[in-house]
CSV table of C-alpha atoms and ligand atoms in Angstrom, one decimal:
chain,number,residue,atom,x,y,z
A,1,MET,CA,30.9,38.9,-27.7
A,2,ASN,CA,28.1,37.8,-25.4
A,3,PRO,CA,29.1,36.5,-22.0
A,4,PRO,CA,28.4,32.8,-21.5
A,5,ALA,CA,24.9,32.1,-20.3
A,6,ALA,CA,24.8,31.5,-16.5
A,7,ASN,CA,22.5,28.6,-17.0
A,8,PRO,CA,22.2,26.1,-19.9
A,9,PRO,CA,19.2,26.9,-22.1
A,10,ALA,CA,16.1,25.5,-20.3
A,11,VAL,CA,14.9,22.3,-21.8
A,12,THR,CA,11.2,22.1,-22.2
A,13,ARG,CA,9.7,19.6,-19.8
A,14,LEU,CA,8.9,16.2,-21.2
A,15,ARG,CA,5.2,16.0,-21.6
A,16,LEU,CA,3.1,13.2,-22.8
A,17,ARG,CA,-0.5,12.1,-23.4
A,18,ILE,CA,-1.8,8.6,-23.1
A,19,THR,CA,-4.7,6.5,-24.2
A,20,ALA,CA,-8.0,6.7,-22.3
A,21,ALA,CA,-7.5,3.2,-21.0
A,22,ALA,CA,-4.0,4.0,-19.6
A,23,GLU,CA,-5.4,7.2,-18.1
A,24,SER,CA,-7.8,5.3,-15.9
A,25,ILE,CA,-5.1,2.7,-15.0
A,26,VAL,CA,-2.7,5.5,-13.9
A,27,ARG,CA,-5.5,7.3,-12.1
A,28,GLY,CA,-6.2,4.1,-10.3
A,29,GLY,CA,-2.6,4.2,-8.9
A,30,HIS,CA,-0.9,1.7,-11.1
A,31,PRO,CA,2.8,2.5,-11.3
A,32,TRP,CA,3.6,1.4,-14.9
A,33,LEU,CA,2.9,3.2,-18.1
A,34,PHE,CA,3.8,1.0,-21.2
A,35,ALA,CA,5.2,2.5,-24.4
A,36,ASP,CA,2.2,1.5,-26.5
A,37,SER,CA,-0.1,3.6,-24.3
A,38,ILE,CA,1.6,6.8,-25.2
A,39,HIS,CA,0.2,8.7,-28.1
A,40,GLU,CA,1.9,12.0,-27.9
A,41,LEU,CA,5.3,13.1,-26.7
A,42,ASN,CA,6.6,16.7,-27.1
A,43,ARG,CA,10.2,15.6,-27.7
A,44,ALA,CA,12.6,12.6,-27.3
A,45,GLY,CA,13.1,11.9,-23.6
A,46,GLN,CA,16.3,11.0,-21.8
A,47,SER,CA,16.7,8.1,-19.5
A,48,GLY,CA,15.8,9.1,-15.9
A,49,GLU,CA,14.3,12.5,-16.6
A,50,LEU,CA,10.9,13.4,-15.2
A,51,ALA,CA,8.0,12.9,-17.6
A,52,VAL,CA,4.7,14.7,-16.9
A,53,ILE,CA,1.5,13.0,-18.1
A,54,PHE,CA,-1.5,15.1,-19.0
A,55,ASP,CA,-5.0,13.9,-19.3
A,56,ARG,CA,-7.5,14.5,-22.1
A,57,LYS,CA,-8.6,17.8,-20.5
A,58,ASP,CA,-5.0,18.9,-20.4
A,59,LYS,CA,-4.9,18.6,-16.6
A,60,PHE,CA,-1.9,17.1,-14.7
A,61,LEU,CA,-2.4,13.4,-14.2
A,62,ALA,CA,0.9,12.0,-13.0
A,63,VAL,CA,4.7,12.4,-13.1
A,64,GLY,CA,7.2,9.6,-13.4
A,65,LEU,CA,10.7,8.5,-14.4
A,66,PHE,CA,11.2,8.2,-18.2
A,67,ASP,CA,12.9,5.1,-19.5
A,68,PRO,CA,13.3,5.1,-23.3
A,69,ASP,CA,14.9,1.6,-23.3
A,70,SER,CA,12.2,-0.2,-21.5
A,71,PRO,CA,8.7,-1.2,-22.5
A,72,ILE,CA,7.7,0.2,-19.2
A,73,ARG,CA,8.3,3.7,-20.6
A,74,VAL,CA,7.3,5.7,-17.5
A,75,ARG,CA,7.5,4.5,-13.9
A,76,ILE,CA,5.0,6.6,-12.0
A,77,LEU,CA,6.3,8.5,-9.0
A,78,HIS,CA,3.2,10.4,-8.2
A,79,ALA,CA,-0.4,10.7,-9.5
A,80,GLY,CA,-3.2,13.0,-8.5
A,81,LYS,CA,-2.6,16.7,-7.6
A,82,PRO,CA,0.3,18.4,-9.2
A,83,ALA,CA,3.5,17.9,-7.2
A,84,THR,CA,7.1,19.2,-7.5
A,85,ILE,CA,9.6,16.4,-7.4
A,86,ASP,CA,12.5,18.0,-5.7
A,87,ALA,CA,15.0,17.0,-2.9
A,88,ALA,CA,12.4,17.6,-0.2
A,89,TRP,CA,9.9,15.3,-2.0
A,90,TRP,CA,12.5,12.5,-2.2
A,91,GLN,CA,13.3,12.9,1.4
A,92,THR,CA,9.6,12.6,2.4
A,93,ARG,CA,9.3,9.5,0.2
A,94,LEU,CA,12.2,7.9,1.9
A,95,GLU,CA,11.0,8.7,5.4
A,96,GLN,CA,7.6,7.1,4.6
A,97,ALA,CA,9.4,3.9,3.6
A,98,LEU,CA,11.5,4.0,6.8
A,99,ASP,CA,8.5,4.8,9.0
A,100,ARG,CA,6.7,1.8,7.7
A,101,ARG,CA,9.4,-0.5,9.1
A,102,ARG,CA,10.1,1.4,12.3
A,103,GLU,CA,8.1,-0.9,14.6
A,104,GLY,CA,8.6,-4.1,12.7
A,105,PHE,CA,12.0,-5.3,13.8
A,106,ASP,CA,13.8,-5.5,17.1
A,107,ALA,CA,17.6,-6.0,17.6
A,108,GLY,CA,17.2,-9.7,16.8
A,109,THR,CA,16.6,-8.9,13.1
A,110,THR,CA,19.2,-6.7,11.4
A,111,GLY,CA,18.4,-7.9,7.9
A,112,TYR,CA,15.3,-6.7,6.1
A,113,ARG,CA,14.1,-4.6,3.2
A,114,LEU,CA,13.9,-0.9,3.6
A,115,ILE,CA,12.5,0.0,0.2
A,116,HIS,CA,10.5,-2.4,-1.9
A,117,GLY,CA,10.3,-0.8,-5.3
A,118,GLU,CA,7.0,0.4,-6.7
A,119,SER,CA,5.0,-0.7,-3.7
A,120,ASP,CA,7.0,1.8,-1.6
A,121,GLY,CA,6.9,4.5,-4.2
A,122,TRP,CA,10.4,3.8,-5.5
A,123,PRO,CA,9.7,2.1,-8.8
A,124,GLY,CA,12.4,-0.3,-10.0
A,125,LEU,CA,14.6,0.2,-6.9
A,126,VAL,CA,15.2,-1.9,-3.8
A,127,LEU,CA,17.2,-1.1,-0.7
A,128,ASP,CA,18.1,-3.9,1.7
A,129,ARG,CA,19.7,-3.6,5.1
A,130,TYR,CA,22.2,-6.3,6.2
A,131,ASP,CA,23.4,-5.1,9.6
A,132,THR,CA,25.5,-2.0,8.8
A,133,THR,CA,25.6,-2.6,5.1
A,134,LEU,CA,23.0,-1.3,2.7
A,135,VAL,CA,22.5,-2.9,-0.7
A,136,LEU,CA,20.9,-0.7,-3.3
A,137,LYS,CA,19.6,-2.7,-6.3
A,138,ILE,CA,18.2,-1.0,-9.4
A,139,TYR,CA,16.1,-2.7,-12.1
A,140,THR,CA,15.8,0.2,-14.5
A,141,ALA,CA,18.5,2.4,-16.1
A,142,ALA,CA,16.3,5.4,-15.2
A,143,TRP,CA,18.0,5.5,-11.8
A,144,LEU,CA,21.5,5.7,-13.1
A,145,PRO,CA,21.6,9.5,-13.6
A,146,ARG,CA,20.2,9.9,-10.1
A,147,LEU,CA,22.5,7.6,-8.2
A,148,ALA,CA,24.7,10.3,-6.7
A,149,GLU,CA,21.6,12.2,-5.5
A,150,ILE,CA,19.8,9.2,-3.9
A,151,THR,CA,23.0,7.8,-2.4
A,152,ALA,CA,23.6,11.1,-0.6
A,153,LEU,CA,20.0,11.0,0.7
A,154,PHE,CA,20.3,7.4,2.0
A,155,ARG,CA,23.6,8.3,3.6
A,156,GLU,CA,22.1,11.2,5.4
A,157,LYS,CA,19.0,9.4,6.6
A,158,ILE,CA,20.0,5.8,7.2
A,159,PRO,CA,22.9,5.0,9.6
A,160,ALA,CA,25.2,2.6,7.7
A,161,ASP,CA,28.9,1.9,7.2
A,162,ARG,CA,28.6,0.9,3.6
A,163,ILE,CA,26.4,1.1,0.5
A,164,VAL,CA,26.8,-1.5,-2.2
A,165,LEU,CA,25.3,-1.0,-5.7
A,166,ARG,CA,23.7,-4.0,-7.5
A,167,LEU,CA,22.4,-3.8,-11.0
A,168,SER,CA,19.9,-6.1,-12.7
A,169,ARG,CA,21.5,-8.0,-15.6
A,170,ASN,CA,19.7,-6.0,-18.3
A,171,ILE,CA,21.2,-2.6,-17.4
A,172,ARG,CA,24.8,-3.6,-16.7
A,173,ALA,CA,26.1,-2.8,-20.1
A,174,VAL,CA,24.6,0.7,-20.2
A,175,ALA,CA,25.6,1.4,-16.6
A,176,GLU,CA,29.2,0.6,-17.4
A,177,LYS,CA,29.3,2.4,-20.8
A,178,SER,CA,27.4,5.6,-20.0
A,179,PHE,CA,27.8,6.0,-16.2
A,180,GLN,CA,30.9,4.0,-15.2
A,181,ARG,CA,28.8,2.0,-12.7
A,182,ARG,CA,29.4,-1.7,-12.1
A,183,ASP,CA,27.4,-4.4,-10.4
A,184,GLY,CA,28.9,-4.8,-6.9
A,185,GLN,CA,30.4,-1.3,-6.9
A,186,ILE,CA,30.9,0.3,-3.4
A,187,LEU,CA,29.1,3.6,-3.2
A,188,LEU,CA,30.0,4.4,0.4
A,189,GLY,CA,32.6,3.0,2.8
A,190,GLU,CA,35.0,0.1,2.3
A,191,PRO,CA,34.3,-3.2,0.5
A,192,PRO,CA,33.4,-6.0,2.9
A,193,SER,CA,36.1,-8.5,3.6
A,194,GLY,CA,34.0,-11.6,2.6
A,195,SER,CA,30.3,-12.0,3.3
A,196,VAL,CA,28.3,-9.7,5.6
A,197,VAL,CA,26.8,-11.4,8.6
A,198,PHE,CA,23.4,-10.2,9.9
A,199,LEU,CA,20.6,-11.5,12.2
A,200,GLU,CA,17.1,-12.7,11.3
A,201,ASN,CA,15.1,-13.6,14.3
A,202,ARG,CA,18.4,-14.0,16.1
A,203,VAL,CA,19.6,-16.5,13.5
A,204,ARG,CA,23.0,-15.5,12.1
A,205,PHE,CA,23.2,-15.6,8.3
A,206,GLU,CA,25.8,-14.5,5.8
A,207,ALA,CA,24.7,-12.4,2.8
A,208,GLU,CA,26.8,-12.3,-0.3
A,209,VAL,CA,26.1,-8.7,-1.0
A,210,LEU,CA,28.6,-8.1,-3.9
A,211,GLN,CA,27.4,-10.8,-6.3
A,212,GLY,CA,24.8,-13.1,-4.7
A,213,GLN,CA,21.3,-13.6,-6.0
A,214,LYS,CA,18.9,-10.7,-5.4
A,215,THR,CA,20.8,-8.6,-2.9
A,216,GLY,CA,22.7,-11.5,-1.4
A,217,PHE,CA,19.9,-13.3,0.6
A,218,PHE,CA,16.2,-14.1,0.3
A,219,LEU,CA,14.8,-11.7,2.9
A,220,ASP,CA,11.3,-12.3,1.7
A,221,GLN,CA,11.0,-15.8,3.3
A,222,ARG,CA,11.5,-14.6,6.9
A,223,GLU,CA,7.9,-15.4,8.0
A,224,ASN,CA,7.9,-18.7,6.3
A,225,ARG,CA,11.1,-19.7,8.0
A,226,ARG,CA,9.6,-18.9,11.4
A,227,GLU,CA,6.6,-21.1,10.5
A,228,VAL,CA,8.9,-23.9,9.4
A,229,GLU,CA,10.8,-23.6,12.7
A,230,SER,CA,7.5,-24.1,14.6
A,231,LEU,CA,6.7,-27.2,12.6
A,232,ALA,CA,10.1,-28.9,12.7
A,233,ARG,CA,10.4,-30.6,16.1
A,234,GLY,CA,11.3,-34.2,15.8
A,235,ARG,CA,11.1,-34.2,12.0
A,236,ARG,CA,13.5,-35.2,9.2
A,237,MET,CA,13.5,-32.2,6.9
A,238,LEU,CA,14.3,-31.8,3.2
A,239,ASN,CA,15.0,-28.3,2.0
A,240,ALA,CA,14.9,-28.5,-1.8
A,241,PHE,CA,16.2,-25.4,-3.7
A,242,SER,CA,17.8,-24.6,-0.3
A,243,PHE,CA,20.1,-21.8,-1.5
A,244,SER,CA,22.1,-20.8,1.6
A,245,GLY,CA,20.0,-23.0,3.9
A,246,GLY,CA,17.7,-20.3,5.3
A,247,PHE,CA,14.8,-22.6,6.1
A,248,SER,CA,17.2,-25.3,7.3
A,249,VAL,CA,18.9,-23.4,10.1
A,250,TYR,CA,15.5,-22.4,11.5
A,251,ALA,CA,14.2,-26.0,11.3
A,252,ALA,CA,17.3,-27.1,13.2
A,253,ARG,CA,16.8,-24.5,15.8
A,254,GLY,CA,13.2,-25.7,16.1
A,255,GLY,CA,14.3,-29.2,16.9
A,256,ALA,CA,14.5,-31.0,13.5
A,257,LEU,CA,16.3,-34.4,13.8
A,258,SER,CA,18.0,-33.9,10.5
A,259,VAL,CA,18.1,-31.5,7.7
A,260,THR,CA,19.1,-32.2,4.1
A,261,ASP,CA,19.8,-29.2,1.9
A,262,LEU,CA,19.3,-29.9,-1.8
A,263,ASP,CA,20.5,-27.4,-4.4
A,264,ILE,CA,22.1,-27.5,-7.9
A,265,SER,CA,24.7,-25.0,-6.8
A,266,ALA,CA,27.8,-26.2,-4.9
A,267,HIS,CA,28.4,-22.5,-4.0
A,268,ALA,CA,24.9,-22.2,-2.4
A,269,LEU,CA,25.5,-25.4,-0.4
A,270,ASP,CA,28.9,-24.2,0.9
A,271,SER,CA,27.1,-21.1,2.1
A,272,ALA,CA,24.4,-23.3,3.8
A,273,LYS,CA,27.2,-25.2,5.6
A,274,ARG,CA,28.7,-21.9,6.9
A,275,ASN,CA,25.3,-20.7,8.0
A,276,PHE,CA,24.8,-23.8,10.0
A,277,ALA,CA,28.3,-23.3,11.6
A,278,LEU,CA,27.4,-19.7,12.4
A,279,ASN,CA,24.5,-20.9,14.6
A,280,THR,CA,25.8,-23.8,16.7
A,281,HIS,CA,25.3,-21.8,19.8
A,282,PHE,CA,21.6,-22.9,19.5
A,283,PRO,CA,21.3,-26.4,21.0
A,284,GLY,CA,19.0,-27.5,18.2
A,285,VAL,CA,21.4,-26.5,15.5
A,286,ALA,CA,24.3,-28.1,17.3
A,287,SER,CA,22.5,-31.4,17.6
A,288,CYS,CA,20.9,-31.5,14.2
A,289,ARG,CA,22.3,-33.8,11.5
A,290,HIS,CA,23.0,-31.6,8.5
A,291,GLU,CA,23.8,-32.9,5.0
A,292,THR,CA,23.9,-31.4,1.6
A,293,VAL,CA,23.1,-32.9,-1.8
A,294,GLN,CA,24.2,-31.2,-5.0
A,295,ALA,CA,21.7,-32.3,-7.6
A,296,ASP,CA,18.9,-31.2,-9.9
A,297,ALA,CA,15.9,-31.2,-7.6
A,298,PHE,CA,13.4,-32.4,-10.2
A,299,GLU,CA,15.7,-35.4,-11.0
A,300,TRP,CA,16.7,-36.2,-7.4
A,301,LEU,CA,13.1,-36.1,-6.1
A,302,GLY,CA,12.1,-38.5,-8.8
A,303,THR,CA,14.4,-41.2,-7.6
A,304,GLY,CA,13.5,-43.4,-4.6
A,305,GLY,CA,15.2,-43.3,-1.3
A,306,THR,CA,14.4,-42.1,2.2
A,307,LEU,CA,11.3,-40.3,3.1
A,308,PHE,CA,11.1,-37.0,5.0
A,309,ASP,CA,8.7,-35.6,7.6
A,310,LEU,CA,8.9,-32.0,6.4
A,311,ILE,CA,9.7,-30.9,2.9
A,312,VAL,CA,10.2,-27.3,1.8
A,313,LEU,CA,10.1,-26.8,-2.0
A,314,ASP,CA,11.0,-23.2,-2.8
A,315,PRO,CA,12.2,-23.2,-6.5
A,316,PRO,CA,13.4,-20.2,-8.5
A,317,SER,CA,10.7,-18.5,-10.6
A,318,LEU,CA,9.5,-21.1,-13.1
A,319,ALA,CA,7.9,-18.4,-15.4
A,320,LYS,CA,10.1,-15.6,-16.6
A,321,ARG,CA,7.4,-14.2,-18.7
A,322,ALA,CA,3.6,-14.2,-18.9
A,323,THR,CA,3.6,-16.7,-21.9
A,324,GLU,CA,5.3,-19.3,-19.7
A,325,ARG,CA,2.5,-19.3,-17.1
A,326,ASP,CA,0.7,-22.5,-18.1
A,327,GLY,CA,3.9,-24.4,-18.4
A,328,ALA,CA,5.0,-23.1,-15.0
A,329,VAL,CA,1.7,-24.2,-13.4
A,330,ARG,CA,2.2,-27.7,-14.8
A,331,ALA,CA,5.8,-27.7,-13.5
A,332,TYR,CA,4.7,-26.7,-10.0
A,333,GLU,CA,2.2,-29.5,-10.0
A,334,ARG,CA,4.8,-32.0,-11.1
A,335,LEU,CA,7.4,-30.8,-8.7
A,336,ASN,CA,4.9,-31.0,-5.8
A,337,SER,CA,3.8,-34.4,-6.8
A,338,LEU,CA,7.4,-35.5,-6.6
A,339,GLY,CA,7.7,-33.9,-3.2
A,340,ILE,CA,4.6,-35.5,-1.8
A,341,ALA,CA,5.9,-38.9,-2.9
A,342,LYS,CA,8.9,-38.3,-0.6
A,343,LEU,CA,6.7,-37.4,2.4
A,344,ALA,CA,6.5,-39.9,5.2
A,345,PRO,CA,3.1,-40.5,6.9
A,346,ASP,CA,2.0,-37.4,8.8
A,347,GLY,CA,4.5,-35.4,6.7
A,348,ILE,CA,4.2,-31.7,6.0
A,349,LEU,CA,4.7,-30.1,2.6
A,350,VAL,CA,5.7,-26.4,2.4
A,351,ALA,CA,5.4,-25.4,-1.2
A,352,GLY,CA,6.5,-22.0,-2.4
A,353,SER,CA,6.4,-20.0,-5.6
A,354,CYS,CA,8.1,-16.7,-6.4
A,355,SER,CA,6.8,-16.4,-10.0
A,356,ALA,CA,5.0,-13.1,-10.5
A,357,HIS,CA,3.4,-14.5,-13.6
A,358,VAL,CA,1.6,-17.2,-11.7
A,359,PRO,CA,-1.2,-15.9,-9.6
A,360,ALA,CA,-1.5,-17.2,-6.0
A,361,GLY,CA,-4.8,-19.0,-6.7
A,362,ASP,CA,-3.4,-20.8,-9.7
A,363,PHE,CA,-0.3,-21.9,-7.7
A,364,PHE,CA,-2.3,-23.0,-4.7
A,365,ASP,CA,-4.6,-25.0,-6.9
A,366,ALA,CA,-1.7,-26.7,-8.7
A,367,VAL,CA,-0.3,-27.9,-5.3
A,368,ARG,CA,-3.8,-29.0,-4.2
A,369,ARG,CA,-4.2,-31.0,-7.4
A,370,ALA,CA,-0.9,-32.7,-6.8
A,371,ALA,CA,-2.1,-33.6,-3.3
A,372,LEU,CA,-5.4,-34.9,-4.6
A,373,LYS,CA,-3.7,-37.0,-7.2
A,374,SER,CA,-1.5,-38.6,-4.6
A,375,GLY,CA,-4.6,-40.3,-3.3
A,376,ARG,CA,-3.5,-39.5,0.3
A,377,GLN,CA,-5.6,-37.7,2.9
A,378,PHE,CA,-4.4,-34.2,3.4
A,379,ARG,CA,-5.4,-31.0,5.1
A,380,GLU,CA,-4.4,-27.5,4.4
A,381,LEU,CA,-2.6,-25.8,7.3
A,382,LYS,CA,-2.2,-22.3,5.9
A,383,THR,CA,-1.1,-20.1,3.1
A,384,LEU,CA,1.2,-17.1,3.4
A,385,GLN,CA,2.0,-14.3,1.0
A,386,HIS,CA,4.0,-11.1,1.3
A,387,PRO,CA,5.8,-10.1,4.5
A,388,PRO,CA,5.3,-6.4,5.6
A,389,ASP,CA,8.7,-5.3,4.5
A,390,HIS,CA,7.9,-6.6,0.9
A,391,PRO,CA,4.5,-5.0,0.4
A,392,ALA,CA,2.7,-5.8,-2.9
A,393,GLY,CA,0.8,-2.6,-3.9
A,394,PHE,CA,-0.4,-3.8,-7.3
A,395,LYS,CA,-1.2,-7.1,-9.0
A,396,GLU,CA,2.1,-7.6,-10.9
A,397,ALA,CA,4.0,-7.1,-7.6
A,398,GLU,CA,2.4,-10.2,-6.0
A,399,TYR,CA,5.0,-12.8,-6.6
A,400,LEU,CA,5.4,-14.6,-3.3
A,401,LYS,CA,3.1,-17.3,-2.1
A,402,VAL,CA,3.5,-20.4,0.1
A,403,ILE,CA,1.0,-23.2,1.0
A,404,TYR,CA,1.3,-25.6,3.9
A,405,LEU,CA,-0.3,-29.1,3.6
A,406,GLN,CA,-0.2,-31.9,6.0
A,407,PHE,CA,-0.7,-35.6,5.0
A,408,PRO,CA,-2.0,-37.4,8.1
A,409,ALA,CA,-0.8,-41.0,8.7
B,1,SAH,N1,14.7,-21.2,-0.5
B,1,SAH,C1,15.8,-20.3,-0.6
B,1,SAH,C2,15.8,-19.5,-1.9
B,1,SAH,C3,15.7,-20.4,-3.1
B,1,SAH,S1,16.5,-19.6,-4.5
B,1,SAH,C4,15.9,-19.4,0.6
B,1,SAH,O1,15.0,-19.4,1.5
B,1,SAH,O2,16.9,-18.7,0.7
B,1,SAH,C5,16.5,-20.9,-5.6
B,1,SAH,C6,17.6,-21.9,-5.5
B,1,SAH,O3,17.3,-23.0,-6.4
B,1,SAH,C7,19.0,-21.4,-5.9
B,1,SAH,O4,19.9,-21.6,-4.8
B,1,SAH,C8,19.4,-22.2,-7.1
B,1,SAH,O5,20.8,-22.6,-7.1
B,1,SAH,C9,18.5,-23.4,-6.9
B,1,SAH,N2,18.2,-24.2,-8.1
B,1,SAH,C10,17.8,-23.7,-9.3
B,1,SAH,N3,17.5,-24.7,-10.2
B,1,SAH,C11,17.6,-25.9,-9.4
B,1,SAH,C12,17.4,-27.2,-9.7
B,1,SAH,N4,16.9,-27.6,-10.9
B,1,SAH,N5,17.6,-28.1,-8.8
B,1,SAH,C13,18.0,-27.8,-7.6
B,1,SAH,N6,18.3,-26.5,-7.2
B,1,SAH,C14,18.1,-25.5,-8.2
């Protein structure tokens, strides 16, 4: 009888060839290869294995993570010269992401994004820091077979007490069935007892890391919150779609007279109250009148009532897919018209969009149209897009945009 083989039989590398159009897209650095661009595959691929893409001259073009269950069939890790994707390679990739943030934050900010998916070279993966808790969120099942490996790497390179795993909705079933992984699972350390508190520009916030939206907080609005703080003095502020009141606490610290948080979710508003309470050591927060309104913002804004001097409108994405883009643009225009009607003379509108399917220019134009249609004088103060810890390295990654308009008396 033959002795058992020391190694399992080598599986041939997954190799594929793609259309000419896709070749130039990949060569240009785009991180997604769609299933319909693949015209040759040497065998069936497994989720998460490395797929090597060859060009028409049979030369190495790129290598990426294969995902048989997603229309984005390969998420490119590397394109250009041939490279070996081994432990050292992953380590270098991580260090690049960490280095990019090294200068950006002082001790007053302990909550920020360490890895922002494709744009940091980690396609479909996000890593957020909330004080000593790391939250790892994955958006593709291709990471599931690699979780142990990357968790070990994060643990070695990033000081933290705890790592929490979050899964996008579409991969929860396969994660549970094939990998015994759950959304909210603790990968390292002990579960938190309640919310995790962290600092953003010295403001204390709670993050609901086990089950909150995104990874528990909207870290991407840090720069806009700072702006809002600088505009808030003496103003009555409305924060529509407030979630946990991020913009509101900053406005209060900046001297807002009053802040009204408006959200459809009672749970979000409870968190907003706690975030206010966490910051009463700032005189502005202690003296600011804070109220919460649980309502549909579109309906509530359409009813009469008091006017505000500063209105933040930061709704959830209004276009979940490309086909919803035109409808979303109309919805943004309508929403902002409703907001402008609630603005007192000299009021400021801060209008945001996080819909990747609505380009920044289309969104800004929708808000400007709403302003023009109001018949009021207005001037544009500024626009802001992605903060440095949420880089957007390709067009589809550009989701965040905010425009500031003032309507003089
Ligand atoms: N501006 C927030 C993030 C907003 S997230 C921040 O800086 O943290 C979007 C929020 O909109 C969620 O809290 C959600 O509960 C709320 N929401 C969704 N649909 C709504 C609606 N129709 N009316 C009011 N709030 C809504």
